[in-house]
C-alpha positions as YAML, in Angstrom:
chain: A
units: angstrom
residues:
- id: 1
  name: UNK
  ca: [137.49, 120.55, 83.19]
- id: 2
  name: UNK
  ca: [135.30, 118.02, 84.98]
- id: 3
  name: UNK
  ca: [136.21, 116.75, 88.44]
- id: 4
  name: UNK
  ca: [134.97, 113.92, 90.61]
- id: 5
  name: UNK
  ca: [134.15, 115.62, 93.91]
- id: 6
  name: UNK
  ca: [134.18, 113.55, 97.11]
- id: 7
  name: UNK
  ca: [133.48, 115.30, 100.39]
- id: 8
  name: UNK
  ca: [132.61, 114.59, 104.00]
- id: 9
  name: UNK
  ca: [131.93, 116.49, 107.17]
- id: 10
  name: UNK
  ca: [135.01, 116.92, 109.35]
- id: 11
  name: UNK
  ca: [138.37, 118.46, 108.60]
- id: 12
  name: UNK
  ca: [141.23, 116.06, 107.91]
- id: 13
  name: UNK
  ca: [144.23, 116.45, 110.21]
- id: 14
  name: UNK
  ca: [147.04, 117.37, 107.81]
- id: 15
  name: UNK
  ca: [149.47, 115.37, 109.94]
- id: 16
  name: UNK
  ca: [147.77, 112.16, 108.80]
- id: 17
  name: UNK
  ca: [148.62, 113.08, 105.20]
- id: 18
  name: UNK
  ca: [152.30, 113.54, 105.97]
- id: 19
  name: UNK
  ca: [152.81, 110.69, 108.45]
- id: 20
  name: UNK
  ca: [153.55, 107.22, 107.06]
- id: 21
  name: UNK
  ca: [151.59, 104.69, 109.09]
- id: 22
  name: UNK
  ca: [149.38, 107.44, 110.44]
- id: 23
  name: UNK
  ca: [145.85, 106.05, 110.78]
- id: 24
  name: UNK
  ca: [143.02, 106.18, 113.31]
- id: 25
  name: UNK
  ca: [141.30, 103.03, 111.94]
- id: 26
  name: UNK
  ca: [143.69, 100.21, 112.84]
- id: 27
  name: UNK
  ca: [141.47, 98.79, 115.57]
- id: 28
  name: UNK
  ca: [138.27, 98.65, 113.50]
- id: 29
  name: UNK
  ca: [138.05, 95.50, 111.34]
- id: 30
  name: UNK
  ca: [135.02, 96.86, 109.48]
- id: 31
  name: UNK
  ca: [136.97, 99.77, 107.96]
- id: 32
  name: UNK
  ca: [139.19, 99.57, 104.87]
- id: 33
  name: UNK
  ca: [141.94, 102.00, 105.88]
- id: 34
  name: UNK
  ca: [144.00, 100.30, 108.56]
- id: 35
  name: UNK
  ca: [147.60, 100.73, 107.46]
- id: 36
  name: UNK
  ca: [148.13, 104.48, 107.20]
- id: 37
  name: UNK
  ca: [149.50, 104.26, 103.65]
- id: 38
  name: UNK
  ca: [146.50, 104.58, 101.32]
- id: 39
  name: UNK
  ca: [146.20, 108.35, 101.20]
- id: 40
  name: UNK
  ca: [149.94, 108.65, 100.64]
- id: 41
  name: UNK
  ca: [149.81, 106.15, 97.76]
- id: 42
  name: UNK
  ca: [146.86, 108.10, 96.38]
- id: 43
  name: UNK
  ca: [148.80, 111.35, 96.23]
- id: 44
  name: UNK
  ca: [151.81, 109.58, 94.70]
- id: 45
  name: UNK
  ca: [149.66, 107.91, 92.02]
- id: 46
  name: UNK
  ca: [147.89, 111.13, 91.07]
- id: 47
  name: UNK
  ca: [151.15, 113.05, 90.84]
- id: 48
  name: UNK
  ca: [152.91, 110.27, 88.94]
- id: 49
  name: UNK
  ca: [150.10, 110.02, 86.40]
- id: 50
  name: UNK
  ca: [149.73, 113.78, 85.93]
- id: 51
  name: UNK
  ca: [146.10, 113.82, 87.10]
- id: 52
  name: UNK
  ca: [144.94, 117.24, 88.23]
- id: 53
  name: UNK
  ca: [143.53, 117.20, 91.75]
- id: 54
  name: UNK
  ca: [142.71, 119.51, 94.64]
- id: 55
  name: UNK
  ca: [142.41, 118.80, 98.35]
- id: 56
  name: UNK
  ca: [140.59, 121.27, 100.58]
- id: 57
  name: UNK
  ca: [140.58, 121.06, 104.36]
- id: 58
  name: UNK
  ca: [137.80, 123.40, 105.34]
- id: 59
  name: UNK
  ca: [137.94, 126.37, 103.01]
- id: 60
  name: UNK
  ca: [141.70, 126.20, 102.54]
- id: 61
  name: UNK
  ca: [143.37, 124.42, 99.63]
- id: 62
  name: UNK
  ca: [146.28, 122.15, 100.56]
- id: 63
  name: UNK
  ca: [149.28, 122.95, 98.38]
- id: 64
  name: UNK
  ca: [150.79, 119.69, 97.11]
- id: 65
  name: UNK
  ca: [153.75, 119.68, 94.73]
- id: 66
  name: UNK
  ca: [156.94, 117.78, 93.98]
- id: 67
  name: UNK
  ca: [160.60, 118.74, 93.87]
- id: 68
  name: UNK
  ca: [163.39, 116.66, 92.39]
- id: 69
  name: UNK
  ca: [166.14, 115.63, 94.78]
- id: 70
  name: UNK
  ca: [169.23, 113.66, 93.81]
- id: 71
  name: UNK
  ca: [170.27, 110.96, 96.28]
- id: 72
  name: UNK
  ca: [173.26, 108.75, 95.42]
- id: 73
  name: UNK
  ca: [172.98, 109.77, 91.76]
- id: 74
  name: UNK
  ca: [169.30, 108.86, 91.61]
- id: 75
  name: UNK
  ca: [166.56, 111.43, 91.07]
- id: 76
  name: UNK
  ca: [163.62, 111.26, 93.50]
- id: 77
  name: UNK
  ca: [160.41, 113.23, 93.16]
- id: 78
  name: UNK
  ca: [159.78, 114.31, 96.75]
- id: 79
  name: UNK
  ca: [156.25, 115.37, 97.74]
- id: 80
  name: UNK
  ca: [155.94, 118.75, 99.47]
- id: 81
  name: UNK
  ca: [152.80, 119.58, 101.42]
- id: 82
  name: UNK
  ca: [152.09, 123.25, 102.12]
- id: 83
  name: UNK
  ca: [155.74, 123.94, 101.39]
- id: 84
  name: UNK
  ca: [157.02, 121.32, 103.82]
- id: 85
  name: UNK
  ca: [159.16, 118.41, 102.62]
- id: 86
  name: UNK
  ca: [157.49, 115.10, 103.42]
- id: 87
  name: UNK
  ca: [158.99, 111.60, 103.41]
- id: 88
  name: UNK
  ca: [156.77, 110.66, 100.45]
- id: 89
  name: UNK
  ca: [157.91, 110.12, 96.87]
- id: 90
  name: UNK
  ca: [155.92, 109.66, 93.67]
- id: 91
  name: UNK
  ca: [157.21, 106.09, 93.31]
- id: 92
  name: UNK
  ca: [155.05, 104.87, 96.19]
- id: 93
  name: UNK
  ca: [152.15, 102.54, 95.42]
- id: 94
  name: UNK
  ca: [153.63, 101.47, 92.11]
- id: 95
  name: UNK
  ca: [151.16, 98.60, 91.70]
- id: 96
  name: UNK
  ca: [148.07, 100.63, 92.55]
- id: 97
  name: UNK
  ca: [145.34, 101.22, 89.95]
- id: 98
  name: UNK
  ca: [142.83, 104.02, 89.48]
- id: 99
  name: UNK
  ca: [139.99, 102.21, 91.26]
- id: 100
  name: UNK
  ca: [142.19, 101.80, 94.33]
- id: 101
  name: UNK
  ca: [142.77, 105.56, 94.38]
- id: 102
  name: UNK
  ca: [139.05, 106.29, 94.30]
- id: 103
  name: UNK
  ca: [138.47, 103.53, 96.85]
- id: 104
  name: UNK
  ca: [140.84, 105.19, 99.31]
- id: 105
  name: UNK
  ca: [139.24, 108.63, 99.08]
- id: 106
  name: UNK
  ca: [135.67, 107.31, 99.06]
- id: 107
  name: UNK
  ca: [136.29, 105.04, 102.06]
- id: 108
  name: UNK
  ca: [137.75, 107.93, 104.01]
- id: 109
  name: UNK
  ca: [134.60, 109.89, 103.22]
- id: 110
  name: UNK
  ca: [132.06, 107.19, 104.11]
- id: 111
  name: UNK
  ca: [133.80, 106.59, 107.43]
- id: 112
  name: UNK
  ca: [132.79, 110.15, 108.34]
- id: 113
  name: UNK
  ca: [129.47, 112.00, 108.40]
- id: 114
  name: UNK
  ca: [127.57, 113.53, 105.49]
- id: 115
  name: UNK
  ca: [129.66, 112.01, 102.69]
- id: 116
  name: UNK
  ca: [128.79, 112.73, 99.05]
- id: 117
  name: UNK
  ca: [130.11, 112.47, 95.50]
- id: 118
  name: UNK
  ca: [129.31, 114.42, 92.35]
- id: 119
  name: UNK
  ca: [130.81, 115.67, 89.10]
- id: 120
  name: UNK
  ca: [131.73, 119.35, 89.20]
- id: 121
  name: UNK
  ca: [133.49, 121.94, 87.07]
- id: 122
  name: UNK
  ca: [134.18, 124.45, 89.85]
- id: 123
  name: UNK
  ca: [136.43, 123.67, 92.80]
- id: 124
  name: UNK
  ca: [136.03, 125.21, 96.23]
- id: 125
  name: UNK
  ca: [136.37, 124.26, 99.85]
- id: 126
  name: UNK
  ca: [133.74, 124.28, 102.56]
- id: 127
  name: UNK
  ca: [134.08, 125.08, 106.22]
- id: 128
  name: UNK
  ca: [134.06, 121.99, 108.47]
- id: 129
  name: UNK
  ca: [134.41, 119.65, 105.47]
- id: 130
  name: UNK
  ca: [137.21, 117.77, 103.71]
- id: 131
  name: UNK
  ca: [136.85, 117.89, 99.94]
- id: 132
  name: UNK
  ca: [138.76, 116.08, 97.18]
- id: 133
  name: UNK
  ca: [138.51, 117.00, 93.51]
- id: 134
  name: UNK
  ca: [140.03, 114.58, 90.98]
- id: 135
  name: UNK
  ca: [140.17, 115.18, 87.23]
- id: 136
  name: UNK
  ca: [137.51, 112.96, 85.67]
- id: 137
  name: UNK
  ca: [139.52, 111.53, 82.82]
- id: 138
  name: UNK
  ca: [140.98, 108.27, 81.53]
- id: 139
  name: UNK
  ca: [141.06, 105.48, 84.09]
- id: 140
  name: UNK
  ca: [139.39, 107.68, 86.70]
- id: 141
  name: UNK
  ca: [136.42, 108.24, 84.40]
- id: 142
  name: UNK
  ca: [136.13, 104.48, 83.79]
- id: 143
  name: UNK
  ca: [135.69, 103.97, 87.53]
- id: 144
  name: UNK
  ca: [133.15, 106.80, 87.78]
- id: 145
  name: UNK
  ca: [131.16, 105.49, 84.81]
- id: 146
  name: UNK
  ca: [131.05, 101.99, 86.33]
- id: 147
  name: UNK
  ca: [130.71, 103.02, 89.97]
- id: 148
  name: UNK
  ca: [128.47, 100.12, 91.02]
- id: 149
  name: UNK
  ca: [131.06, 97.58, 89.86]
- id: 150
  name: UNK
  ca: [133.45, 98.91, 92.49]
- id: 151
  name: UNK
  ca: [131.08, 100.06, 95.24]
- id: 152
  name: UNK
  ca: [127.90, 98.22, 96.22]
- id: 153
  name: UNK
  ca: [126.31, 100.86, 98.42]
- id: 154
  name: UNK
  ca: [123.61, 101.57, 95.80]
- id: 155
  name: UNK
  ca: [123.12, 97.90, 94.77]
- id: 156
  name: UNK
  ca: [120.53, 95.60, 96.32]
- id: 157
  name: UNK
  ca: [121.88, 92.36, 97.80]
- id: 158
  name: UNK
  ca: [120.39, 88.97, 96.93]
- id: 159
  name: UNK
  ca: [120.95, 87.90, 100.53]
- id: 160
  name: UNK
  ca: [122.42, 89.79, 103.46]
- id: 161
  name: UNK
  ca: [123.41, 88.90, 106.99]
- id: 162
  name: UNK
  ca: [125.23, 90.94, 109.64]
- id: 163
  name: UNK
  ca: [128.75, 90.17, 108.38]
- id: 164
  name: UNK
  ca: [128.11, 88.75, 104.93]
- id: 165
  name: UNK
  ca: [126.16, 89.55, 101.74]
- id: 166
  name: UNK
  ca: [125.73, 87.98, 98.31]
- id: 167
  name: UNK
  ca: [125.21, 90.00, 95.12]
- id: 168
  name: UNK
  ca: [124.64, 89.16, 91.51]
- id: 169
  name: UNK
  ca: [127.97, 89.27, 89.69]
- id: 170
  name: UNK
  ca: [128.43, 92.65, 87.99]
- id: 171
  name: UNK
  ca: [131.70, 92.13, 86.14]
- id: 172
  name: UNK
  ca: [134.06, 89.59, 84.63]
- id: 173
  name: UNK
  ca: [135.69, 87.29, 87.19]
- id: 174
  name: UNK
  ca: [135.09, 86.73, 90.89]
- id: 175
  name: UNK
  ca: [134.76, 89.94, 92.92]
- id: 176
  name: UNK
  ca: [135.15, 90.20, 96.68]
- id: 177
  name: UNK
  ca: [134.07, 93.25, 98.66]
- id: 178
  name: UNK
  ca: [134.48, 94.54, 102.19]
- id: 179
  name: UNK
  ca: [131.58, 96.60, 103.49]
- id: 180
  name: UNK
  ca: [130.47, 97.22, 99.91]
- id: 181
  name: UNK
  ca: [133.92, 98.21, 98.64]
- id: 182
  name: UNK
  ca: [135.85, 96.15, 96.10]
- id: 183
  name: UNK
  ca: [139.02, 94.64, 97.58]
- id: 184
  name: UNK
  ca: [139.83, 91.88, 95.08]
- id: 185
  name: UNK
  ca: [138.86, 90.75, 91.58]
- id: 186
  name: UNK
  ca: [140.11, 87.47, 90.10]
- id: 187
  name: UNK
  ca: [139.52, 87.58, 86.35]
- id: 188
  name: UNK
  ca: [140.78, 84.02, 86.00]
- id: 189
  name: UNK
  ca: [137.52, 82.78, 87.48]
- id: 190
  name: UNK
  ca: [135.14, 82.45, 84.54]
- id: 191
  name: UNK
  ca: [131.35, 82.74, 84.61]
- id: 192
  name: UNK
  ca: [131.09, 83.71, 88.29]
- id: 193
  name: UNK
  ca: [127.40, 84.08, 89.11]
- id: 194
  name: UNK
  ca: [127.81, 85.94, 92.39]
- id: 195
  name: UNK
  ca: [129.93, 88.54, 94.15]
- id: 196
  name: UNK
  ca: [130.55, 88.38, 97.89]
- id: 197
  name: UNK
  ca: [130.72, 91.10, 100.50]
- id: 198
  name: UNK
  ca: [132.60, 90.00, 103.65]
- id: 199
  name: UNK
  ca: [132.08, 93.00, 105.86]
- id: 200
  name: UNK
  ca: [134.98, 92.38, 108.26]
- id: 201
  name: UNK
  ca: [137.36, 90.72, 105.79]
- id: 202
  name: UNK
  ca: [141.09, 90.82, 106.38]
- id: 203
  name: UNK
  ca: [142.90, 92.67, 103.62]
...
């Protein structure tokens, strides 16, 4: 099985995975993750869509599973992290798409030191690193195969200033980016010639 591997130096504090609203980026307008929900939505989406994934903090794999709990005659799939019941359910982030999942993990990585991505068949952790492995299949594979449509870090800008950059349009519709990361795509806009990167955009 092939996996998209995304890693970065630094070990994620597991409490930020479990805590809704838990973020250390709220006061930095140049970072994507400011609400403390993205990683939780990511886990919910992966679990809901039956995508195999592994999260390693250092050399230790984080055990993530679900258990069904009935509340007022409704079944909820509750997320358990290392055996502990969280407040997360698999219904969270119902409108999220695969590219948003990759965006969340990649942005977390690039905000840290020594970030990297690759396709791997073996999964293992690494001391002093946080490492995500996501099954490279279906919608995830579409994002991987068209990486530069979603992330501009390897694309040359036509014009670039401190807080703003213009790129040749790479996909159907009008695409807006924040610090090289896709945040919006309006497919109703036909024949857009350019894409725009507003580095401190408000999401």
